[in-house]
PDB file of C-alpha atoms in Angstrom:
ATOM      1  CA  MET Q  40      10.845  22.061 -27.470  1.00  0.00           C
ATOM      2  CA  ASN Q  41      14.160  21.603 -25.683  1.00  0.00           C
ATOM      3  CA  GLU Q  42      12.557  22.536 -22.346  1.00  0.00           C
ATOM      4  CA  HIS Q  43       9.771  20.046 -22.960  1.00  0.00           C
ATOM      5  CA  ARG Q  44      12.300  17.350 -23.818  1.00  0.00           C
ATOM      6  CA  GLN Q  45      14.304  18.158 -20.682  1.00  0.00           C
ATOM      7  CA  ASP Q  46      11.157  17.829 -18.565  1.00  0.00           C
ATOM      8  CA  GLU Q  47      10.432  14.461 -20.211  1.00  0.00           C
ATOM      9  CA  ASP Q  48      13.990  13.288 -19.508  1.00  0.00           C
ATOM     10  CA  GLN Q  49      13.727  14.323 -15.853  1.00  0.00           C
ATOM     11  CA  ASN Q  50      10.434  12.516 -15.450  1.00  0.00           C
ATOM     12  CA  ASN Q  51      11.826   9.399 -17.104  1.00  0.00           C
ATOM     13  CA  LYS Q  52      14.805   9.464 -14.745  1.00  0.00           C
ATOM     14  CA  ALA Q  53      12.446   9.811 -11.794  1.00  0.00           C
ATOM     15  CA  ASN Q  54      10.402   6.869 -13.090  1.00  0.00           C
ATOM     16  CA  ALA Q  55      13.524   4.746 -13.361  1.00  0.00           C
ATOM     17  CA  SER Q  56      14.738   5.819  -9.927  1.00  0.00           C
ATOM     18  CA  PHE Q  57      11.371   5.012  -8.383  1.00  0.00           C
ATOM     19  CA  GLU Q  58      11.262   1.585 -10.043  1.00  0.00           C
ATOM     20  CA  ASN Q  59      14.857   0.797  -9.093  1.00  0.00           C
ATOM     21  CA  SER Q  60      14.061   1.740  -5.501  1.00  0.00           C
ATOM     22  CA  GLY Q  61      11.992  -1.403  -5.225  1.00  0.00           C
ATOM     23  CA  HIS Q  62       8.437  -0.396  -6.054  1.00  0.00           C
ATOM     24  CA  HIS Q  63       8.067  -3.404  -8.324  1.00  0.00           C
ATOM     25  CA  GLY Q  64       9.239  -6.072  -5.911  1.00  0.00           C
ATOM     26  CA  ASP Q  65      12.894  -5.454  -5.074  1.00  0.00           C
ATOM     27  CA  LEU Q  66      12.175  -4.480  -1.468  1.00  0.00           C
ATOM     28  CA  THR Q  67      12.586  -7.192   1.149  1.00  0.00           C
ATOM     29  CA  GLY Q  68      10.266  -5.493   3.622  1.00  0.00           C
ATOM     30  CA  GLU Q  69      12.941  -5.718   6.324  1.00  0.00           C
ATOM     31  CA  ILE Q  70      13.162  -2.717   8.607  1.00  0.00           C
ATOM     32  CA  ASN Q  71      16.556  -1.153   9.198  1.00  0.00           C
ATOM     33  CA  THR Q  72      16.501  -0.267  12.883  1.00  0.00           C
ATOM     34  CA  SER Q  73      19.356   2.173  12.316  1.00  0.00           C
ATOM     35  CA  ASP Q  74      16.691   4.441  10.803  1.00  0.00           C
ATOM     36  CA  ILE Q  75      15.025   4.628  14.209  1.00  0.00           C
ATOM     37  CA  SER Q  76      16.366   7.015  16.817  1.00  0.00           C
ATOM     38  CA  PRO Q  77      16.968   5.585  20.296  1.00  0.00           C
ATOM     39  CA  VAL Q  78      13.664   5.881  22.135  1.00  0.00           C
ATOM     40  CA  GLN Q  79      13.841   7.889  25.312  1.00  0.00           C
ATOM     41  CA  LEU Q  80      11.290   7.951  28.126  1.00  0.00           C
ATOM     42  CA  ASN Q  81       9.841  11.211  26.771  1.00  0.00           C
ATOM     43  CA  SER Q  82       9.777   9.995  23.170  1.00  0.00           C
ATOM     44  CA  SER Q  83       5.989  10.132  22.914  1.00  0.00           C
ATOM     45  CA  GLN Q  84       6.430  13.444  21.081  1.00  0.00           C
ATOM     46  CA  ARG Q  85       8.115  11.745  18.123  1.00  0.00           C
ATOM     47  CA  VAL Q  86       6.468  11.103  14.749  1.00  0.00           C
ATOM     48  CA  LEU Q  87       6.890   7.955  12.662  1.00  0.00           C
ATOM     49  CA  ILE Q  88       6.606   8.415   8.885  1.00  0.00           C
ATOM     50  CA  VAL Q  89       6.171   5.259   6.817  1.00  0.00           C
ATOM     51  CA  THR Q  90       6.790   5.202   3.066  1.00  0.00           C
ATOM     52  CA  ALA Q  91       6.776   2.262   0.679  1.00  0.00           C
ATOM     53  CA  VAL Q  92      10.109   2.748  -1.085  1.00  0.00           C
ATOM     54  CA  ASP Q  93      13.376   4.613  -0.664  1.00  0.00           C
ATOM     55  CA  ALA Q  94      12.566   7.236  -3.321  1.00  0.00           C
ATOM     56  CA  GLU Q  95       9.610   8.376  -1.215  1.00  0.00           C
ATOM     57  CA  LYS Q  96      11.605   8.161   2.004  1.00  0.00           C
ATOM     58  CA  ASP Q  97      14.373  10.304   0.503  1.00  0.00           C
ATOM     59  CA  ALA Q  98      11.869  12.935  -0.661  1.00  0.00           C
ATOM     60  CA  VAL Q  99      10.374  13.113   2.840  1.00  0.00           C
ATOM     61  CA  LEU Q 100      13.816  13.414   4.442  1.00  0.00           C
ATOM     62  CA  ARG Q 101      14.793  16.215   2.059  1.00  0.00           C
ATOM     63  CA  GLY Q 102      11.652  18.070   3.039  1.00  0.00           C
ATOM     64  CA  LEU Q 103      12.185  17.556   6.749  1.00  0.00           C
ATOM     65  CA  GLY Q 104      15.748  18.847   6.459  1.00  0.00           C
ATOM     66  CA  ASP Q 105      18.655  18.594   8.861  1.00  0.00           C
ATOM     67  CA  THR Q 106      16.451  18.735  11.945  1.00  0.00           C
ATOM     68  CA  ALA Q 107      14.464  15.631  10.954  1.00  0.00           C
ATOM     69  CA  ALA Q 108      16.115  13.389  13.547  1.00  0.00           C
ATOM     70  CA  GLU Q 109      14.957  15.640  16.382  1.00  0.00           C
ATOM     71  CA  ARG Q 110      11.315  14.638  16.023  1.00  0.00           C
ATOM     72  CA  PHE Q 111      10.898  12.224  13.104  1.00  0.00           C
ATOM     73  CA  ASP Q 112      11.737   8.635  12.234  1.00  0.00           C
ATOM     74  CA  VAL Q 113      11.262   7.768   8.549  1.00  0.00           C
ATOM     75  CA  ILE Q 114      11.210   4.200   7.242  1.00  0.00           C
ATOM     76  CA  ALA Q 115      10.528   2.469   3.921  1.00  0.00           C
ATOM     77  CA  ALA Q 116       8.412  -0.525   4.943  1.00  0.00           C
ATOM     78  CA  GLY Q 117       7.688  -2.049   1.529  1.00  0.00           C
ATOM     79  CA  VAL Q 118       4.916  -2.045  -1.045  1.00  0.00           C
ATOM     80  CA  GLY Q 119       1.338  -3.067  -0.258  1.00  0.00           C
ATOM     81  CA  PRO Q 120      -0.874  -3.080   2.835  1.00  0.00           C
ATOM     82  CA  ALA Q 121       0.662  -6.230   4.349  1.00  0.00           C
ATOM     83  CA  SER Q 122       4.250  -4.956   4.205  1.00  0.00           C
ATOM     84  CA  ALA Q 123       3.118  -1.534   5.384  1.00  0.00           C
ATOM     85  CA  ALA Q 124       1.257  -2.942   8.385  1.00  0.00           C
ATOM     86  CA  ALA Q 125       4.032  -5.360   9.299  1.00  0.00           C
ATOM     87  CA  GLY Q 126       6.762  -2.746   8.992  1.00  0.00           C
ATOM     88  CA  THR Q 127       4.814  -0.172  10.979  1.00  0.00           C
ATOM     89  CA  ALA Q 128       3.910  -2.634  13.740  1.00  0.00           C
ATOM     90  CA  ALA Q 129       7.484  -3.914  13.951  1.00  0.00           C
ATOM     91  CA  THR Q 130       8.796  -0.377  14.300  1.00  0.00           C
ATOM     92  CA  LEU Q 131       6.238   0.551  16.941  1.00  0.00           C
ATOM     93  CA  ALA Q 132       6.922  -2.654  18.885  1.00  0.00           C
ATOM     94  CA  TYR Q 133      10.682  -2.091  18.664  1.00  0.00           C
ATOM     95  CA  ALA Q 134      10.262   1.443  20.005  1.00  0.00           C
ATOM     96  CA  VAL Q 135       8.040   0.265  22.849  1.00  0.00           C
ATOM     97  CA  ALA Q 136      10.457  -2.540  23.727  1.00  0.00           C
ATOM     98  CA  THR Q 137      13.382  -0.112  23.773  1.00  0.00           C
ATOM     99  CA  ALA Q 138      11.496   2.309  26.000  1.00  0.00           C
ATOM    100  CA  SER Q 139      10.322  -0.508  28.269  1.00  0.00           C
ATOM    101  CA  THR Q 140      13.843  -1.872  28.655  1.00  0.00           C
ATOM    102  CA  SER Q 141      15.106   1.578  29.561  1.00  0.00           C
ATOM    103  CA  ALA Q 142      12.260   2.058  32.042  1.00  0.00           C
ATOM    104  CA  LEU Q 143      12.922  -1.286  33.695  1.00  0.00           C
ATOM    105  CA  ALA Q 144      16.593  -0.410  34.011  1.00  0.00           C
ATOM    106  CA  HIS Q 145      15.532   2.676  35.946  1.00  0.00           C
ATOM    107  CA  GLY Q 146      13.253   0.738  38.277  1.00  0.00           C
ATOM    108  CA  SER Q 147       9.977   1.479  36.500  1.00  0.00           C
ATOM    109  CA  THR Q 148       7.091  -0.970  36.446  1.00  0.00           C
ATOM    110  CA  ALA Q 149       6.642  -0.595  32.694  1.00  0.00           C
ATOM    111  CA  PRO Q 150       5.782  -3.880  30.929  1.00  0.00           C
ATOM    112  CA  SER Q 151       8.647  -5.969  29.632  1.00  0.00           C
ATOM    113  CA  PRO Q 152       9.272  -6.379  25.892  1.00  0.00           C
ATOM    114  CA  TRP Q 153       7.968  -9.950  26.250  1.00  0.00           C
ATOM    115  CA  ASP Q 154       4.670  -8.690  27.688  1.00  0.00           C
ATOM    116  CA  VAL Q 155       4.300  -6.248  24.810  1.00  0.00           C
ATOM    117  CA  ALA Q 156       5.061  -8.916  22.210  1.00  0.00           C
ATOM    118  CA  ARG Q 157       2.667 -11.390  23.822  1.00  0.00           C
ATOM    119  CA  THR Q 158      -0.135  -8.820  23.963  1.00  0.00           C
ATOM    120  CA  SER Q 159       0.464  -7.891  20.315  1.00  0.00           C
ATOM    121  CA  ALA Q 160       0.409 -11.525  19.218  1.00  0.00           C
ATOM    122  CA  THR Q 161      -2.934 -12.233  20.887  1.00  0.00           C
ATOM    123  CA  SER Q 162      -4.617  -8.942  20.046  1.00  0.00           C
ATOM    124  CA  SER Q 163      -7.396  -8.862  17.478  1.00  0.00           C
ATOM    125  CA  ARG Q 164      -9.188  -5.744  18.660  1.00  0.00           C
ATOM    126  CA  PRO Q 165      -8.203  -2.263  17.454  1.00  0.00           C
ATOM    127  CA  GLY Q 166      -6.546  -0.264  20.180  1.00  0.00           C
ATOM    128  CA  LEU Q 167      -6.130  -3.162  22.605  1.00  0.00           C
ATOM    129  CA  LEU Q 168      -2.438  -2.408  22.979  1.00  0.00           C
ATOM    130  CA  ALA Q 169      -3.321   1.133  24.014  1.00  0.00           C
ATOM    131  CA  GLY Q 170      -4.532  -0.290  27.308  1.00  0.00           C
ATOM    132  CA  ALA Q 171      -1.592  -2.585  27.896  1.00  0.00           C
ATOM    133  CA  GLY Q 172      -0.026  -0.325  30.521  1.00  0.00           C
ATOM    134  CA  TYR Q 173       2.648   1.544  28.607  1.00  0.00           C
ATOM    135  CA  SER Q 174       3.006   4.928  26.931  1.00  0.00           C
ATOM    136  CA  PRO Q 175       3.033   4.904  23.112  1.00  0.00           C
ATOM    137  CA  ALA Q 176       6.475   5.528  21.671  1.00  0.00           C
ATOM    138  CA  TYR Q 177       5.102   7.946  19.072  1.00  0.00           C
ATOM    139  CA  MET Q 178       2.512  10.719  19.085  1.00  0.00           C
ATOM    140  CA  LEU Q 179       1.600  10.167  15.426  1.00  0.00           C
ATOM    141  CA  VAL Q 180       2.136   7.765  12.526  1.00  0.00           C
ATOM    142  CA  ILE Q 181       1.952   9.054   8.942  1.00  0.00           C
ATOM    143  CA  SER Q 182       1.664   7.013   5.767  1.00  0.00           C
ATOM    144  CA  ALA Q 183       3.385   9.154   3.132  1.00  0.00           C
ATOM    145  CA  GLY Q 184       4.105   8.600  -0.521  1.00  0.00           C
ATOM    146  CA  ILE Q 185       2.969   9.106  -4.069  1.00  0.00           C
ATOM    147  CA  GLY Q 186      -0.181   7.646  -5.562  1.00  0.00           C
ATOM    148  CA  GLY Q 187      -3.099   8.062  -7.909  1.00  0.00           C
ATOM    149  CA  GLY Q 188      -5.632  10.855  -7.814  1.00  0.00           C
ATOM    150  CA  PHE Q 189      -9.268  10.588  -8.812  1.00  0.00           C
ATOM    151  CA  PRO Q 190      -9.898  13.019 -11.695  1.00  0.00           C
ATOM    152  CA  GLY Q 191     -11.674  16.184 -10.650  1.00  0.00           C
ATOM    153  CA  ARG Q 192     -10.746  15.597  -6.999  1.00  0.00           C
ATOM    154  CA  ALA Q 193      -6.949  15.462  -6.901  1.00  0.00           C
ATOM    155  CA  ASP Q 194      -4.942  16.604  -9.916  1.00  0.00           C
ATOM    156  CA  VAL Q 195      -1.532  15.263 -10.868  1.00  0.00           C
ATOM    157  CA  GLY Q 196       1.119  17.158  -8.906  1.00  0.00           C
ATOM    158  CA  SER Q 197      -1.275  18.041  -6.080  1.00  0.00           C
ATOM    159  CA  LEU Q 198      -1.522  16.644  -2.562  1.00  0.00           C
ATOM    160  CA  VAL Q 199      -4.140  14.780  -0.562  1.00  0.00           C
ATOM    161  CA  VAL Q 200      -4.286  14.799   3.234  1.00  0.00           C
ATOM    162  CA  ALA Q 201      -6.855  12.109   3.895  1.00  0.00           C
ATOM    163  CA  ASP Q 202      -9.766  12.300   6.299  1.00  0.00           C
ATOM    164  CA  ALA Q 203      -9.878   8.497   6.412  1.00  0.00           C
ATOM    165  CA  MET Q 204      -8.011   5.446   5.126  1.00  0.00           C
ATOM    166  CA  VAL Q 205     -10.185   2.728   3.566  1.00  0.00           C
ATOM    167  CA  ALA Q 206      -9.244  -0.757   2.380  1.00  0.00           C
ATOM    168  CA  ALA Q 207     -11.378  -0.514  -0.733  1.00  0.00           C
ATOM    169  CA  ASP Q 208     -10.955  -4.117  -1.881  1.00  0.00           C
ATOM    170  CA  LEU Q 209     -11.201  -5.828   1.523  1.00  0.00           C
ATOM    171  CA  GLY Q 210     -14.392  -7.858   1.365  1.00  0.00           C
ATOM    172  CA  SER Q 211     -16.131 -10.367  -0.864  1.00  0.00           C
ATOM    173  CA  GLN Q 212     -17.625 -10.599  -4.320  1.00  0.00           C
ATOM    174  CA  THR Q 213     -21.256 -11.739  -4.349  1.00  0.00           C
ATOM    175  CA  PRO Q 214     -23.844 -12.267  -7.101  1.00  0.00           C
ATOM    176  CA  ASP Q 215     -25.224  -8.863  -6.115  1.00  0.00           C
ATOM    177  CA  GLY Q 216     -21.853  -7.123  -6.152  1.00  0.00           C
ATOM    178  CA  PHE Q 217     -19.057  -6.326  -3.715  1.00  0.00           C
ATOM    179  CA  LEU Q 218     -19.594  -6.487   0.043  1.00  0.00           C
ATOM    180  CA  SER Q 219     -17.092  -4.786   2.321  1.00  0.00           C
ATOM    181  CA  VAL Q 220     -15.708  -6.517   5.375  1.00  0.00           C
ATOM    182  CA  ASP Q 221     -17.902  -4.123   7.386  1.00  0.00           C
ATOM    183  CA  GLU Q 222     -21.022  -5.331   5.611  1.00  0.00           C
ATOM    184  CA  LEU Q 223     -19.924  -8.934   6.111  1.00  0.00           C
ATOM    185  CA  GLY Q 224     -19.598  -8.313   9.853  1.00  0.00           C
ATOM    186  CA  PHE Q 225     -15.936  -9.346   9.990  1.00  0.00           C
ATOM    187  CA  GLY Q 226     -14.390  -6.086  11.149  1.00  0.00           C
ATOM    188  CA  SER Q 227     -13.830  -2.685   9.623  1.00  0.00           C
ATOM    189  CA  SER Q 228     -12.170  -1.477   6.450  1.00  0.00           C
ATOM    190  CA  ILE Q 229     -12.029   2.130   7.670  1.00  0.00           C
ATOM    191  CA  VAL Q 230      -9.578   3.951   9.929  1.00  0.00           C
ATOM    192  CA  ALA Q 231     -10.287   7.623  10.575  1.00  0.00           C
ATOM    193  CA  ALA Q 232      -7.408  10.052  10.379  1.00  0.00           C
ATOM    194  CA  ASP Q 233      -6.591  12.446  13.197  1.00  0.00           C
ATOM    195  CA  ALA Q 234      -9.157  15.074  12.156  1.00  0.00           C
ATOM    196  CA  GLU Q 235      -7.545  18.052  13.876  1.00  0.00           C
ATOM    197  CA  LEU Q 236      -4.063  17.408  12.529  1.00  0.00           C
ATOM    198  CA  ALA Q 237      -5.364  16.602   9.034  1.00  0.00           C
ATOM    199  CA  ALA Q 238      -7.296  19.879   8.881  1.00  0.00           C
ATOM    200  CA  ARG Q 239      -4.361  21.848  10.239  1.00  0.00           C
ATOM    201  CA  LEU Q 240      -1.916  20.306   7.777  1.00  0.00           C
ATOM    202  CA  ARG Q 241      -4.224  20.994   4.827  1.00  0.00           C
ATOM    203  CA  HIS Q 242      -4.620  24.595   5.968  1.00  0.00           C
ATOM    204  CA  GLU Q 243      -0.864  25.138   6.226  1.00  0.00           C
ATOM    205  CA  LEU Q 244      -0.210  23.482   2.862  1.00  0.00           C
ATOM    206  CA  GLN Q 245      -2.759  25.822   1.271  1.00  0.00           C
ATOM    207  CA  ARG Q 246      -1.152  28.809   2.977  1.00  0.00           C
ATOM    208  CA  ALA Q 247       2.150  27.750   1.429  1.00  0.00           C
ATOM    209  CA  GLY Q 248       0.562  27.836  -2.024  1.00  0.00           C
ATOM    210  CA  LEU Q 249       0.366  24.084  -2.523  1.00  0.00           C
ATOM    211  CA  ALA Q 250      -2.675  22.451  -4.112  1.00  0.00           C
ATOM    212  CA  VAL Q 251      -4.225  20.096  -1.553  1.00  0.00           C
ATOM    213  CA  SER Q 252      -7.541  18.364  -0.975  1.00  0.00           C
ATOM    214  CA  GLY Q 253      -9.174  16.142   1.620  1.00  0.00           C
ATOM    215  CA  GLY Q 254     -11.433  13.153   1.188  1.00  0.00           C
ATOM    216  CA  THR Q 255     -10.748   9.463   1.610  1.00  0.00           C
ATOM    217  CA  ALA Q 256      -7.537   7.703   0.616  1.00  0.00           C
ATOM    218  CA  VAL Q 257      -8.374   4.238  -0.670  1.00  0.00           C
ATOM    219  CA  THR Q 258      -5.883   1.417  -0.190  1.00  0.00           C
ATOM    220  CA  VAL Q 259      -5.771  -1.371  -2.765  1.00  0.00           C
ATOM    221  CA  SER Q 260      -3.570  -4.403  -3.335  1.00  0.00           C
ATOM    222  CA  THR Q 261      -3.835  -4.047  -7.120  1.00  0.00           C
ATOM    223  CA  ALA Q 262      -3.380  -0.555  -8.540  1.00  0.00           C
ATOM    224  CA  THR Q 263      -6.253   0.579 -10.739  1.00  0.00           C
ATOM    225  CA  GLY Q 264      -5.648   0.369 -14.471  1.00  0.00           C
ATOM    226  CA  THR Q 265      -9.081   0.697 -16.084  1.00  0.00           C
ATOM    227  CA  ALA Q 266     -11.931   3.175 -16.133  1.00  0.00           C
ATOM    228  CA  GLU Q 267     -14.294   0.434 -14.979  1.00  0.00           C
ATOM    229  CA  THR Q 268     -12.272  -0.265 -11.831  1.00  0.00           C
ATOM    230  CA  ALA Q 269     -11.983   3.448 -11.071  1.00  0.00           C
ATOM    231  CA  ALA Q 270     -15.761   3.810 -11.361  1.00  0.00           C
ATOM    232  CA  GLU Q 271     -16.297   0.791  -9.100  1.00  0.00           C
ATOM    233  CA  LEU Q 272     -14.000   2.281  -6.452  1.00  0.00           C
ATOM    234  CA  LEU Q 273     -15.939   5.535  -6.539  1.00  0.00           C
ATOM    235  CA  HIS Q 274     -19.165   3.573  -6.185  1.00  0.00           C
ATOM    236  CA  ARG Q 275     -17.776   1.870  -3.066  1.00  0.00           C
ATOM    237  CA  VAL Q 276     -16.132   5.000  -1.652  1.00  0.00           C
ATOM    238  CA  PRO Q 277     -17.968   8.068  -3.001  1.00  0.00           C
ATOM    239  CA  ASP Q 278     -15.585  10.606  -1.437  1.00  0.00           C
ATOM    240  CA  ALA Q 279     -12.408   8.866  -2.617  1.00  0.00           C
ATOM    241  CA  ALA Q 280      -9.698  11.370  -3.541  1.00  0.00           C
ATOM    242  CA  ALA Q 281      -6.491   9.311  -3.726  1.00  0.00           C
ATOM    243  CA  GLU Q 282      -5.425   5.732  -4.260  1.00  0.00           C
ATOM    244  CA  GLY Q 283      -2.420   4.100  -2.640  1.00  0.00           C
ATOM    245  CA  MET Q 284      -1.272   0.672  -1.538  1.00  0.00           C
ATOM    246  CA  GLU Q 285      -0.154   1.239   2.041  1.00  0.00           C
ATOM    247  CA  GLY Q 286      -2.300   3.742   3.976  1.00  0.00           C
ATOM    248  CA  PHE Q 287      -4.807   1.370   5.543  1.00  0.00           C
ATOM    249  CA  GLY Q 288      -2.043  -1.031   6.593  1.00  0.00           C
ATOM    250  CA  VAL Q 289      -0.070   1.724   8.298  1.00  0.00           C
ATOM    251  CA  ALA Q 290      -3.184   3.140   9.975  1.00  0.00           C
ATOM    252  CA  THR Q 291      -4.319  -0.277  11.215  1.00  0.00           C
ATOM    253  CA  ALA Q 292      -0.958  -0.933  12.875  1.00  0.00           C
ATOM    254  CA  ALA Q 293      -1.013   2.507  14.479  1.00  0.00           C
ATOM    255  CA  GLN Q 294      -4.568   1.895  15.692  1.00  0.00           C
ATOM    256  CA  GLN Q 295      -3.492  -1.317  17.422  1.00  0.00           C
ATOM    257  CA  PHE Q 296      -0.952   0.685  19.416  1.00  0.00           C
ATOM    258  CA  GLY Q 297      -3.408   3.484  20.193  1.00  0.00           C
ATOM    259  CA  VAL Q 298      -1.520   6.016  18.065  1.00  0.00           C
ATOM    260  CA  PRO Q 299      -3.349   8.444  15.724  1.00  0.00           C
ATOM    261  CA  ALA Q 300      -2.592   8.250  12.004  1.00  0.00           C
ATOM    262  CA  LEU Q 301      -2.544  10.419   8.899  1.00  0.00           C
ATOM    263  CA  GLU Q 302      -2.096   9.689   5.211  1.00  0.00           C
ATOM    264  CA  LEU Q 303      -0.303  12.130   2.910  1.00  0.00           C
ATOM    265  CA  ARG Q 304      -0.339  11.385  -0.831  1.00  0.00           C
ATOM    266  CA  ALA Q 305       1.358  13.314  -3.621  1.00  0.00           C
ATOM    267  CA  ILE Q 306      -0.430  12.592  -6.896  1.00  0.00           C
ATOM    268  CA  SER Q 307       1.670  11.135  -9.702  1.00  0.00           C
ATOM    269  CA  ASN Q 308      -1.093   9.883 -12.005  1.00  0.00           C
ATOM    270  CA  ALA Q 309      -4.821   9.815 -12.540  1.00  0.00           C
ATOM    271  CA  VAL Q 310      -6.754   6.817 -11.246  1.00  0.00           C
ATOM    272  CA  GLY Q 311      -8.132   5.071 -14.319  1.00  0.00           C
ATOM    273  CA  PRO Q 312      -6.722   3.639 -17.564  1.00  0.00           C
ATOM    274  CA  ARG Q 313      -3.043   2.817 -17.124  1.00  0.00           C
ATOM    275  CA  ASP Q 314      -0.967   5.318 -19.112  1.00  0.00           C
ATOM    276  CA  ARG Q 315       2.703   5.239 -18.190  1.00  0.00           C
ATOM    277  CA  ASP Q 316       3.496   8.197 -20.439  1.00  0.00           C
ATOM    278  CA  ALA Q 317       1.182  10.379 -18.357  1.00  0.00           C
ATOM    279  CA  TRP Q 318       2.801   9.548 -15.026  1.00  0.00           C
ATOM    280  CA  ARG Q 319       4.613  12.452 -13.362  1.00  0.00           C
ATOM    281  CA  ILE Q 320       6.590  10.735 -10.636  1.00  0.00           C
ATOM    282  CA  LYS Q 321       9.219  13.470 -10.367  1.00  0.00           C
ATOM    283  CA  ASP Q 322       6.524  16.134  -9.911  1.00  0.00           C
ATOM    284  CA  ALA Q 323       4.854  14.007  -7.243  1.00  0.00           C
ATOM    285  CA  LEU Q 324       8.110  13.415  -5.369  1.00  0.00           C
ATOM    286  CA  ASP Q 325       8.818  17.159  -5.508  1.00  0.00           C
ATOM    287  CA  ALA Q 326       5.344  17.818  -4.071  1.00  0.00           C
ATOM    288  CA  LEU Q 327       5.962  15.224  -1.352  1.00  0.00           C
ATOM    289  CA  GLN Q 328       9.220  16.968  -0.459  1.00  0.00           C
ATOM    290  CA  ALA Q 329       7.507  20.363  -0.305  1.00  0.00           C
ATOM    291  CA  ALA Q 330       4.693  18.967   1.840  1.00  0.00           C
ATOM    292  CA  SER Q 331       7.190  17.382   4.217  1.00  0.00           C
ATOM    293  CA  SER Q 332       8.806  20.745   4.898  1.00  0.00           C
ATOM    294  CA  ILE Q 333       5.387  22.125   5.868  1.00  0.00           C
ATOM    295  CA  LEU Q 334       4.680  19.000   7.902  1.00  0.00           C
ATOM    296  CA  ARG Q 335       7.796  19.675   9.944  1.00  0.00           C
ATOM    297  CA  GLU Q 336       6.513  23.157  10.753  1.00  0.00           C
ATOM    298  CA  VAL Q 337       3.046  21.890  11.668  1.00  0.00           C
ATOM    299  CA  ILE Q 338       4.299  19.152  13.984  1.00  0.00           C
ATOM    300  CA  THR Q 339       7.040  21.144  15.691  1.00  0.00           C
ATOM    301  CA  SER Q 340       5.123  24.415  16.150  1.00  0.00           C
TER     302      SER Q 340
END
């Protein structure tokens, strides 16, 4: 009984820590550029990891360990797809501008920060910035954090390394039901993950004894709280495994810069009826930390 009560207390503390970190609106969405290592001309081997809140960022950094700064930049961009996309794009643009300034100082013909900003502002096509005449500042962008798992596909405390990131509520309601932005002909709600890296990371997580699955990570602006909504999401995205609020935003920003993306979710709760007592945020953050240590080995090996 005492052990059970201690586990409850630890989970409650984790819940409070996660909430106090800004998950319910305290975050400003401003990026602290001190989190970003100075970008060198050979920095295309670096990895950018984007979380929503500081509790997730701290778990990732603990997993990466003391050598994190050698290859990884980790930021907390804010909650929701808009903050995630804006924070990711700002970080990528900052890194490109820093590299471009350094290149120009050394007599290179790399585009100026103004050229990069102007191209970004007028771009509406995925990957257009990839052809803007500069080398990406990162080799990979990862959306990492905790989230919901669809029952029977991703259990609480397990991990999901997504095969794709889908904006599951980006579209329109019609008398005949929901139509995705793809079906409306206004763009795409799907960004594919880097298939090779996703498969390799899942394999290494399994080898380490961690429970992990693939499938699609759905991104929503309103977290699911009913069985009806969960069923509707599965109808729209039959292979959905995890639900988060940032993955598609992060992946879309990375796509604009021509950088591959992954989404890593540690499952804190089941997607469905909202039951705060069943949330296991501490367990999910511990799983995220463990996965981050394996991620470091996968990326640096």
